[in-house]
Amino acid sequence: GMFAHLEMLEKQAHEAAMKEEAAEQQEKKLSRLKSRVQELRLQRDQLREKVEQQEQPGKEGAASGPAHPSARAVLEWKIKSLKSMLQLFYLTGISGKLTKQGVCFCISTAYEGTYLDFYYLDLLTKPAVRIHRHSIPTFIPLEQISKRFLQTDIRRFLAVLSDHLNAYVGRRHQAEQLQEHFSDQIVGTMQRNSLCNLLLFNYKVLIDKQPFQLSARLLYGDLCSSLPTQVTISSTQDSPTSLAETAAAHSDLLRRVALHKAFPSLLSTQ
Amino acid sequence: DSICQAYEDEIQSLKEEIQLLTEKYEDSQQESTFFSEEAILKSIESFEREFQGESKGHEPPPDLKAELESLETDLSFLMKFVGIQFTSHSKKIIEKTKNRTVQKHRISGTCHSMSFQLEFQLLEMQNKENVCSAVTDLSIVMDSGEDSNVGKFLSSIEERGDILTFFKSLSSYAEWYEHRRCAFQHFK
């Protein structure tokens, strides 16, 4: 009995000590965190003030940095300025940098006002121009295009490749926009291939207030275009003749207007 | 313990805010500063002198001169290859949060002998997989001379914010215009 009792007392004392230590650690941690928060708050407030001062037009002279900048600061300014100008080339569709063995081009793509994907093309220039590495998707006919233009006219090569990439990205963007904004009117899932030049989907329409389901098949025969060359609209059910007219009208519209922009008009036929 | 968590959350959010404010401040500083080419050359000389005798035990200075030259070579190559010379660029941060930056840009440049000026806002958004940028409020000024088709073309570009098509068309148009001008000169 006595040993057991002693053991128990020892154990209790040990546990109490552990508890006290844990509480102490916790307190230290809290106070450390608290002072860190205050430090960061101060830093943040000072920065806010500095930024606010910059935004006041009257004080521009005072806020534009030290009166005698170091040589290093001047060079760093120029480097930043050059980098910024180099970035502008992304807006033109072709940017890049020279490498030891050639050039690494970056093709930027956009659909109307939205810039989307970038693709890289690392070219070697000696002894002849050839592609070293690239990030062009496999369904883009890169080999075909390079066979035709790479050796004779690099600019043309890049222009044609850029047209293919932009059209692909444009088609993909239209399909994605359709799925995002009109998922309620689309029945089932939209099917498309990786090149996004074949789209299949079913959609609901109201004709003379009657609901119908139509089936659309869009084929983009021109790989450099983001409008389809062939549109087939059909009905899965027994349909009145007015449906045939509607289908023809839809088919016509979809060949002229981008899919996601044409869609609202498709739904609101009388 | 929940107090600990609250402090840690605040520390994280303060760090992010500090980073954003620092970027905003530095960008603004960059924009409101200007050094002439002369000042740049002087600085290169002075920077090299500063570090010439000093390499005992210090780490080698960043080769700013080499970086500068490499960037200038790249820029000169692109301007020649793409056929577009940017002559000035100013930008201002309108809004900056963790996933979203809005900047106002003003760019001027030339293509062959045609000059242009663009003003627009660029919204950059970081979503789960990538970054995409959207152009808004685009306005383009170009001295197109007598051609009214250019005016129509520019209006449709402005409406869609389609800067990419603008630049693509600009280089072919400017080249054609230049050939035409030379041809007319030839026949005078």
Short mmCIF file of C-alpha atoms in Angstrom, two decimals:
data_model
loop_
_atom_site.label_atom_id
_atom_site.label_comp_id
_atom_site.label_asym_id
_atom_site.label_seq_id
_atom_site.Cartn_x
_atom_site.Cartn_y
_atom_site.Cartn_z
CA GLY A 1 0.00 0.00 0.00
CA MET A 2 2.68 2.54 0.88
CA PHE A 3 4.69 2.17 -2.34
CA ALA A 4 1.53 2.44 -4.39
CA HIS A 5 0.58 5.56 -2.45
CA LEU A 6 4.02 7.13 -2.91
CA GLU A 7 3.91 6.32 -6.60
CA MET A 8 0.55 7.99 -6.87
CA LEU A 9 1.79 11.13 -5.10
CA GLU A 10 4.83 11.23 -7.37
CA LYS A 11 2.64 10.87 -10.36
CA GLN A 12 0.34 13.66 -9.19
CA ALA A 13 3.28 15.98 -8.53
CA HIS A 14 4.71 15.18 -11.94
CA GLU A 15 1.41 15.88 -13.66
CA ALA A 16 1.00 19.16 -11.78
CA ALA A 17 4.48 20.24 -12.83
CA MET A 18 3.76 19.34 -16.45
CA LYS A 19 0.53 21.32 -16.33
CA GLU A 20 2.27 24.35 -14.91
CA GLU A 21 4.98 24.18 -17.52
CA ALA A 22 2.40 23.87 -20.31
CA ALA A 23 0.52 26.89 -19.00
CA GLU A 24 3.77 28.88 -18.86
CA GLN A 25 4.66 27.90 -22.43
CA GLN A 26 1.20 28.87 -23.59
CA GLU A 27 1.51 32.27 -21.92
CA LYS A 28 4.92 32.87 -23.49
CA LYS A 29 3.54 31.88 -26.88
CA LEU A 30 0.59 34.23 -26.52
CA SER A 31 2.72 37.17 -25.55
CA ARG A 32 5.14 36.42 -28.39
CA LEU A 33 2.26 36.32 -30.87
CA LYS A 34 0.77 39.48 -29.43
CA SER A 35 3.99 41.46 -29.81
CA ARG A 36 4.45 40.09 -33.35
CA VAL A 37 0.96 41.29 -34.23
CA GLN A 38 1.73 44.75 -32.88
CA GLU A 39 5.01 44.85 -34.79
CA LEU A 40 3.28 43.93 -38.04
CA ARG A 41 0.43 46.35 -37.43
CA LEU A 42 2.93 49.17 -37.02
CA GLN A 43 4.76 48.16 -40.18
CA ARG A 44 1.48 47.98 -42.06
CA ASP A 45 0.31 51.38 -40.82
CA GLN A 46 3.59 53.00 -41.79
CA LEU A 47 3.33 51.52 -45.27
CA ARG A 48 -0.25 52.70 -45.63
CA GLU A 49 0.87 56.23 -44.80
CA LYS A 50 3.70 56.09 -47.31
CA VAL A 51 1.36 54.85 -50.04
CA GLU A 52 -1.21 57.53 -49.22
CA GLN A 53 1.47 60.21 -49.46
CA GLN A 54 2.44 58.97 -52.89
CA GLU A 55 -1.11 59.31 -54.08
CA GLN A 56 -1.32 63.00 -53.25
CA PRO A 57 -0.42 64.81 -56.44
CA GLY A 58 0.90 67.94 -54.80
CA LYS A 59 3.63 66.17 -52.92
CA GLU A 60 5.09 64.23 -55.84
CA GLY A 61 8.45 65.91 -55.57
CA ALA A 62 8.87 65.02 -51.93
CA ALA A 63 7.80 61.44 -52.38
CA SER A 64 9.98 60.42 -55.29
CA GLY A 65 12.76 58.84 -53.28
CA PRO A 66 16.16 59.96 -52.03
CA ALA A 67 17.71 63.03 -53.60
CA HIS A 68 20.95 61.25 -54.47
CA PRO A 69 20.16 57.69 -55.47
CA SER A 70 22.99 55.22 -55.49
CA ALA A 71 24.37 53.92 -58.78
CA ARG A 72 22.85 50.58 -57.90
CA ALA A 73 19.40 52.11 -57.39
CA VAL A 74 19.59 53.84 -60.77
CA LEU A 75 20.54 50.60 -62.54
CA GLU A 76 17.84 48.67 -60.74
CA TRP A 77 15.32 51.28 -61.85
CA LYS A 78 16.44 50.92 -65.46
CA ILE A 79 16.31 47.14 -65.29
CA LYS A 80 12.79 47.22 -63.90
CA SER A 81 11.80 49.70 -66.60
CA LEU A 82 13.20 47.49 -69.39
CA LYS A 83 11.49 44.40 -67.98
CA SER A 84 8.22 46.29 -67.92
CA MET A 85 8.60 47.27 -71.56
CA LEU A 86 9.51 43.71 -72.54
CA GLN A 87 6.29 42.54 -70.91
CA LEU A 88 4.31 44.79 -73.24
CA PHE A 89 5.15 42.43 -76.06
CA TYR A 90 2.79 39.88 -74.52
CA LEU A 91 0.03 42.19 -75.70
CA THR A 92 1.18 41.91 -79.30
CA GLY A 93 1.01 38.13 -79.35
CA ILE A 94 4.73 37.51 -79.79
CA SER A 95 7.35 38.04 -77.13
CA GLY A 96 10.49 36.19 -76.19
CA LYS A 97 14.14 36.35 -75.31
CA LEU A 98 17.41 35.49 -76.95
CA THR A 99 19.14 32.37 -75.69
CA LYS A 100 22.70 31.11 -76.10
CA GLN A 101 21.69 28.87 -78.96
CA GLY A 102 18.82 30.81 -80.48
CA VAL A 103 15.55 32.33 -79.39
CA CYS A 104 12.79 31.32 -77.06
CA PHE A 105 9.47 32.70 -78.26
CA CYS A 106 6.34 33.07 -76.20
CA ILE A 107 3.07 33.11 -78.12
CA SER A 108 0.23 34.74 -76.23
CA THR A 109 -3.38 34.06 -77.14
CA ALA A 110 -6.49 36.07 -76.56
CA TYR A 111 -10.17 35.93 -77.32
CA GLU A 112 -11.45 39.43 -77.93
CA GLY A 113 -10.37 41.36 -74.86
CA THR A 114 -9.27 38.46 -72.69
CA TYR A 115 -5.72 37.14 -72.76
CA LEU A 116 -5.71 33.42 -72.14
CA ASP A 117 -2.93 30.87 -72.60
CA PHE A 118 0.76 31.32 -73.32
CA TYR A 119 2.74 28.83 -75.36
CA TYR A 120 6.49 28.48 -75.55
CA LEU A 121 8.69 27.65 -78.51
CA ASP A 122 12.41 27.28 -77.95
CA LEU A 123 14.24 27.56 -81.27
CA LEU A 124 17.82 26.75 -82.15
CA THR A 125 19.21 28.86 -84.95
CA LYS A 126 22.49 27.20 -85.89
CA PRO A 127 23.24 25.46 -88.21
CA ALA A 128 19.62 25.69 -89.29
CA VAL A 129 16.48 26.81 -87.56
CA ARG A 130 14.84 24.00 -85.67
CA ILE A 131 12.58 23.52 -82.71
CA HIS A 132 14.35 22.50 -79.54
CA ARG A 133 11.47 22.41 -77.07
CA HIS A 134 7.91 23.64 -77.03
CA SER A 135 4.64 23.61 -75.14
CA ILE A 136 2.34 23.48 -78.16
CA PRO A 137 -0.47 20.94 -77.65
CA THR A 138 -0.23 17.80 -79.79
CA PHE A 139 -3.48 18.42 -81.62
CA ILE A 140 -2.08 21.58 -83.21
CA PRO A 141 -0.42 20.63 -86.54
CA LEU A 142 2.98 22.02 -85.52
CA GLU A 143 5.03 19.69 -87.70
CA GLN A 144 3.02 20.51 -90.78
CA ILE A 145 3.35 24.26 -90.18
CA SER A 146 7.05 24.12 -89.41
CA LYS A 147 7.78 21.97 -92.47
CA ARG A 148 6.16 24.61 -94.59
CA PHE A 149 7.49 27.84 -93.09
CA LEU A 150 10.13 27.41 -90.41
CA GLN A 151 13.18 27.34 -92.67
CA THR A 152 12.10 30.06 -95.07
CA ASP A 153 10.12 32.60 -93.09
CA ILE A 154 10.14 32.51 -89.30
CA ARG A 155 7.74 35.42 -89.01
CA ARG A 156 5.19 33.69 -91.21
CA PHE A 157 5.72 30.46 -89.30
CA LEU A 158 4.94 32.20 -86.02
CA ALA A 159 1.98 34.06 -87.52
CA VAL A 160 0.37 30.86 -88.83
CA LEU A 161 1.08 28.97 -85.62
CA SER A 162 -0.31 31.88 -83.64
CA ASP A 163 -3.49 31.86 -85.79
CA HIS A 164 -4.02 28.17 -85.06
CA LEU A 165 -3.43 28.62 -81.34
CA ASN A 166 -5.63 31.69 -81.06
CA ALA A 167 -8.46 30.03 -82.94
CA TYR A 168 -8.21 26.92 -80.76
CA VAL A 169 -8.21 28.97 -77.57
CA GLY A 170 -11.12 31.05 -78.91
CA ARG A 171 -13.22 27.96 -79.65
CA ARG A 172 -12.42 26.47 -76.27
CA HIS A 173 -13.28 29.73 -74.53
CA GLN A 174 -16.66 29.92 -76.30
CA ALA A 175 -17.53 26.35 -75.28
CA GLU A 176 -16.47 27.01 -71.69
CA GLN A 177 -18.48 30.23 -71.55
CA LEU A 178 -21.52 28.38 -72.88
CA GLN A 179 -21.22 25.71 -70.21
CA GLU A 180 -20.67 28.29 -67.51
CA HIS A 181 -23.52 30.67 -68.33
CA PHE A 182 -26.14 28.46 -69.93
CA SER A 183 -25.85 25.19 -68.07
CA ASP A 184 -29.58 25.24 -67.34
CA GLN A 185 -30.50 25.21 -71.01
CA ILE A 186 -28.04 22.50 -71.95
CA VAL A 187 -29.29 18.97 -71.59
CA GLY A 188 -26.70 16.44 -70.53
CA THR A 189 -23.02 17.10 -71.10
CA MET A 190 -21.49 18.93 -74.00
CA GLN A 191 -19.08 16.80 -75.99
CA ARG A 192 -16.02 18.20 -77.65
CA ASN A 193 -12.69 16.97 -78.92
CA SER A 194 -9.34 18.29 -77.66
CA LEU A 195 -8.93 20.58 -80.64
CA CYS A 196 -12.38 22.00 -79.84
CA ASN A 197 -13.35 21.94 -83.49
CA LEU A 198 -16.23 19.53 -83.02
CA LEU A 199 -18.96 20.32 -80.53
CA LEU A 200 -22.05 18.29 -79.75
CA PHE A 201 -24.74 19.29 -77.33
CA ASN A 202 -28.48 19.20 -76.74
CA TYR A 203 -30.44 22.23 -75.70
CA LYS A 204 -33.96 23.17 -74.66
CA VAL A 205 -36.05 25.74 -76.51
CA LEU A 206 -39.59 27.05 -76.33
CA ILE A 207 -41.41 27.23 -79.62
CA ASP A 208 -44.92 28.66 -79.46
CA LYS A 209 -44.58 28.13 -75.75
CA GLN A 210 -44.00 24.43 -76.21
CA PRO A 211 -40.76 22.95 -74.92
CA PHE A 212 -38.59 21.10 -77.37
CA GLN A 213 -35.18 19.63 -77.31
CA LEU A 214 -32.75 20.30 -80.13
CA SER A 215 -29.48 18.67 -80.93
CA ALA A 216 -26.58 20.76 -82.20
CA ARG A 217 -23.47 19.65 -84.02
CA LEU A 218 -20.86 22.32 -84.73
CA LEU A 219 -17.93 21.55 -86.98
CA TYR A 220 -15.12 24.08 -87.26
CA GLY A 221 -13.55 23.10 -90.56
CA ASP A 222 -11.13 26.02 -90.66
CA LEU A 223 -8.61 25.50 -87.88
CA CYS A 224 -7.66 29.16 -87.97
CA SER A 225 -11.20 30.30 -87.38
CA SER A 226 -13.28 30.44 -84.24
CA LEU A 227 -16.57 30.24 -86.15
CA PRO A 228 -17.99 26.92 -87.34
CA THR A 229 -18.10 26.03 -91.03
CA GLN A 230 -20.88 23.51 -90.64
CA VAL A 231 -23.78 23.58 -88.17
CA THR A 232 -26.37 20.84 -88.00
CA ILE A 233 -29.41 21.31 -85.79
CA SER A 234 -31.80 18.42 -85.50
CA SER A 235 -34.65 17.34 -83.33
CA THR A 236 -34.84 14.15 -81.36
CA GLN A 237 -38.59 14.07 -81.24
CA ASP A 238 -41.51 14.22 -83.62
CA SER A 239 -41.66 17.81 -84.57
CA PRO A 240 -43.93 20.35 -86.26
CA THR A 241 -42.72 22.10 -89.38
CA SER A 242 -42.10 25.28 -87.44
CA LEU A 243 -39.29 23.44 -85.73
CA ALA A 244 -37.53 22.91 -89.04
CA GLU A 245 -37.63 26.67 -89.61
CA THR A 246 -36.26 27.32 -86.16
CA ALA A 247 -33.51 24.80 -86.66
CA ALA A 248 -32.51 26.45 -89.93
CA ALA A 249 -32.48 29.87 -88.29
CA HIS A 250 -30.32 28.59 -85.44
CA SER A 251 -27.94 26.92 -87.81
CA ASP A 252 -27.56 30.13 -89.76
CA LEU A 253 -26.96 32.25 -86.65
CA LEU A 254 -24.38 29.90 -85.19
CA ARG A 255 -22.34 30.10 -88.36
CA ARG A 256 -22.17 33.87 -88.12
CA VAL A 257 -22.04 34.70 -84.43
CA ALA A 258 -19.83 33.26 -81.68
CA LEU A 259 -21.54 30.42 -79.84
CA HIS A 260 -21.82 31.97 -76.39
CA LYS A 261 -23.05 35.25 -77.84
CA ALA A 262 -25.56 33.64 -80.18
CA PHE A 263 -27.03 31.35 -77.54
CA PRO A 264 -29.38 33.85 -75.83
CA SER A 265 -31.00 34.50 -79.22
CA LEU A 266 -31.44 30.79 -79.82
CA LEU A 267 -33.44 30.40 -76.66
CA SER A 268 -35.80 33.27 -77.25
CA THR A 269 -37.31 32.30 -80.57
CA GLN A 270 -41.02 32.70 -80.44
CA ASP B 1 -5.98 28.36 -27.81
CA SER B 2 -8.57 30.00 -29.98
CA ILE B 3 -6.93 33.29 -29.05
CA CYS B 4 -3.69 31.86 -30.41
CA GLN B 5 -5.44 30.98 -33.64
CA ALA B 6 -6.93 34.47 -33.89
CA TYR B 7 -3.47 36.02 -33.47
CA GLU B 8 -1.99 33.66 -36.04
CA ASP B 9 -4.75 34.48 -38.52
CA GLU B 10 -4.16 38.19 -38.01
CA ILE B 11 -0.41 37.74 -38.48
CA GLN B 12 -1.03 35.96 -41.77
CA SER B 13 -3.42 38.63 -43.03
CA LEU B 14 -1.08 41.44 -41.95
CA LYS B 15 1.83 39.81 -43.77
CA GLU B 16 -0.25 39.63 -46.95
CA GLU B 17 -1.36 43.23 -46.60
CA ILE B 18 2.23 44.35 -46.03
CA GLN B 19 3.36 42.54 -49.13
CA LEU B 20 0.64 44.14 -51.25
CA LEU B 21 1.33 47.62 -49.87
CA THR B 22 5.06 47.19 -50.46
CA GLU B 23 4.45 46.19 -54.08
CA LYS B 24 2.10 49.11 -54.56
CA TYR B 25 4.61 51.52 -53.04
CA GLU B 26 7.55 50.22 -55.07
CA ASP B 27 5.57 50.25 -58.31
CA SER B 28 4.52 53.82 -57.66
CA GLN B 29 8.11 54.80 -56.91
CA GLN B 30 9.22 53.19 -60.14
CA GLU B 31 6.63 55.12 -62.14
CA SER B 32 7.36 58.52 -60.67
CA THR B 33 11.12 58.22 -61.18
CA PHE B 34 13.04 58.93 -64.29
CA PHE B 35 16.73 58.71 -65.11
CA SER B 36 18.21 59.84 -68.39
CA GLU B 37 20.44 57.60 -70.51
CA GLU B 38 23.35 59.75 -69.37
CA ALA B 39 22.54 59.07 -65.74
CA ILE B 40 22.35 55.36 -66.52
CA LEU B 41 25.78 55.33 -68.18
CA LYS B 42 27.32 57.25 -65.30
CA SER B 43 25.80 54.79 -62.85
CA ILE B 44 27.23 51.82 -64.75
CA GLU B 45 30.71 53.33 -64.50
CA SER B 46 30.32 54.22 -60.88
CA PHE B 47 28.88 50.80 -60.01
CA GLU B 48 31.81 49.02 -61.63
CA ARG B 49 34.34 51.25 -59.85
CA GLU B 50 32.64 50.62 -56.52
CA PHE B 51 33.12 46.90 -56.79
CA GLN B 52 36.45 46.70 -58.52
CA GLY B 53 38.67 46.72 -55.46
CA GLU B 54 36.17 45.20 -53.12
CA SER B 55 35.94 41.50 -53.80
CA LYS B 56 37.85 40.29 -50.74
CA GLY B 57 35.54 37.89 -49.00
CA HIS B 58 32.39 39.73 -50.02
CA GLU B 59 30.06 37.88 -52.31
CA PRO B 60 30.39 39.01 -55.95
CA PRO B 61 28.11 41.94 -56.77
CA PRO B 62 25.08 41.20 -58.90
CA ASP B 63 26.14 41.75 -62.48
CA LEU B 64 23.67 44.55 -63.10
CA LYS B 65 25.55 45.73 -66.16
CA ALA B 66 25.26 42.32 -67.83
CA GLU B 67 21.60 42.05 -66.90
CA LEU B 68 20.95 45.51 -68.31
CA GLU B 69 22.70 44.69 -71.57
CA SER B 70 20.90 41.38 -71.93
CA LEU B 71 17.52 43.05 -71.45
CA GLU B 72 18.38 45.79 -73.94
CA THR B 73 19.43 43.20 -76.51
CA ASP B 74 16.19 41.26 -76.04
CA LEU B 75 14.12 44.43 -76.34
CA SER B 76 15.94 45.57 -79.44
CA PHE B 77 15.51 42.12 -81.02
CA LEU B 78 11.78 42.00 -80.31
CA MET B 79 11.16 45.50 -81.59
CA LYS B 80 12.85 44.60 -84.84
CA PHE B 81 11.28 41.15 -85.15
CA VAL B 82 7.72 42.13 -84.27
CA GLY B 83 8.04 45.46 -86.06
CA ILE B 84 6.60 47.47 -83.20
CA GLN B 85 8.61 50.04 -81.24
CA PHE B 86 7.23 51.06 -77.90
CA THR B 87 8.36 54.57 -77.11
CA SER B 88 6.72 55.17 -73.75
CA HIS B 89 4.79 53.23 -71.16
CA SER B 90 3.23 54.37 -67.95
CA LYS B 91 1.10 52.35 -65.60
CA LYS B 92 -0.73 52.90 -62.38
CA ILE B 93 -2.13 50.39 -59.95
CA ILE B 94 -5.82 51.06 -59.44
CA GLU B 95 -6.61 48.06 -57.30
CA LYS B 96 -4.56 45.25 -55.87
CA THR B 97 -5.73 42.34 -53.78
CA LYS B 98 -4.46 38.79 -53.40
CA ASN B 99 -6.11 37.41 -56.54
CA ARG B 100 -6.88 40.51 -58.50
CA THR B 101 -4.90 43.42 -59.87
CA VAL B 102 -6.26 46.28 -61.93
CA GLN B 103 -3.79 48.55 -63.67
CA LYS B 104 -4.25 51.49 -65.93
CA HIS B 105 -1.81 51.57 -68.84
CA ARG B 106 -0.83 54.23 -71.30
CA ILE B 107 1.40 53.08 -74.15
CA SER B 108 2.71 54.88 -77.16
CA GLY B 109 4.77 53.55 -80.01
CA THR B 110 5.33 53.31 -83.71
CA CYS B 111 5.04 50.66 -86.38
CA HIS B 112 6.91 51.45 -89.57
CA SER B 113 6.03 55.10 -89.85
CA MET B 114 2.66 54.98 -88.10
CA SER B 115 2.36 56.06 -84.53
CA PHE B 116 -0.24 54.94 -82.02
CA GLN B 117 -1.33 55.53 -78.46
CA LEU B 118 -3.25 53.09 -76.33
CA GLU B 119 -4.96 53.65 -73.03
CA PHE B 120 -6.69 50.84 -71.23
CA GLN B 121 -7.29 49.07 -67.98
CA LEU B 122 -5.99 45.58 -67.48
CA LEU B 123 -7.63 43.29 -64.96
CA GLU B 124 -5.47 40.34 -63.96
CA MET B 125 -7.18 37.51 -62.17
CA GLN B 126 -5.61 34.52 -60.52
CA ASN B 127 -7.98 31.61 -60.52
CA LYS B 128 -7.38 28.00 -59.53
CA GLU B 129 -5.32 26.95 -62.58
CA ASN B 130 -3.96 30.05 -64.19
CA VAL B 131 -3.88 33.77 -64.65
CA CYS B 132 -5.97 35.53 -67.21
CA SER B 133 -6.07 39.20 -68.11
CA ALA B 134 -9.01 41.17 -69.40
CA VAL B 135 -8.83 44.49 -71.20
CA THR B 136 -11.43 47.18 -70.49
CA ASP B 137 -11.92 50.84 -71.35
CA LEU B 138 -9.68 50.65 -74.37
CA SER B 139 -9.04 53.78 -76.34
CA ILE B 140 -6.73 53.95 -79.34
CA VAL B 141 -5.42 57.02 -81.11
CA MET B 142 -3.68 56.68 -84.41
CA ASP B 143 -2.75 59.07 -87.14
CA SER B 144 -4.29 57.16 -89.99
CA GLY B 145 -4.52 60.06 -92.35
CA GLU B 146 -7.37 59.89 -94.81
CA ASP B 147 -8.47 56.31 -94.43
CA SER B 148 -11.97 56.13 -92.89
CA ASN B 149 -11.85 52.34 -92.76
CA VAL B 150 -9.18 52.64 -90.13
CA GLY B 151 -11.58 54.62 -87.95
CA LYS B 152 -14.21 51.91 -88.21
CA PHE B 153 -11.65 49.22 -87.52
CA LEU B 154 -10.39 51.03 -84.43
CA SER B 155 -13.94 51.48 -83.09
CA SER B 156 -14.66 47.79 -83.32
CA ILE B 157 -11.35 46.97 -81.66
CA GLU B 158 -12.08 49.42 -78.84
CA GLU B 159 -15.50 47.90 -78.30
CA ARG B 160 -14.10 44.41 -77.91
CA GLY B 161 -10.91 45.45 -76.13
CA ASP B 162 -9.09 43.37 -78.72
CA ILE B 163 -5.53 44.67 -78.40
CA LEU B 164 -4.07 41.48 -79.84
CA THR B 165 -5.92 41.86 -83.14
CA PHE B 166 -4.98 45.53 -83.19
CA PHE B 167 -1.28 44.75 -83.07
CA LYS B 168 -1.53 41.88 -85.51
CA SER B 169 -3.38 44.04 -88.02
CA LEU B 170 -1.19 47.06 -87.34
CA SER B 171 1.99 45.49 -88.59
CA SER B 172 0.44 44.26 -91.85
CA TYR B 173 -1.42 47.53 -92.38
CA ALA B 174 1.58 49.71 -91.61
CA GLU B 175 3.77 47.66 -93.92
CA TRP B 176 1.22 47.90 -96.74
CA TYR B 177 0.82 51.63 -96.13
CA GLU B 178 4.58 52.10 -96.27
CA HIS B 179 4.85 50.20 -99.56
CA ARG B 180 2.01 52.25 -101.00
CA ARG B 181 3.60 55.48 -99.89
CA CYS B 182 6.94 54.49 -101.40
CA ALA B 183 5.23 53.48 -104.61
CA PHE B 184 3.45 56.85 -104.87
CA GLN B 185 6.71 58.66 -104.14
CA HIS B 186 8.31 56.68 -106.91
CA PHE B 187 5.72 57.80 -109.40
CA LYS B 188 5.87 61.50 -108.54
#
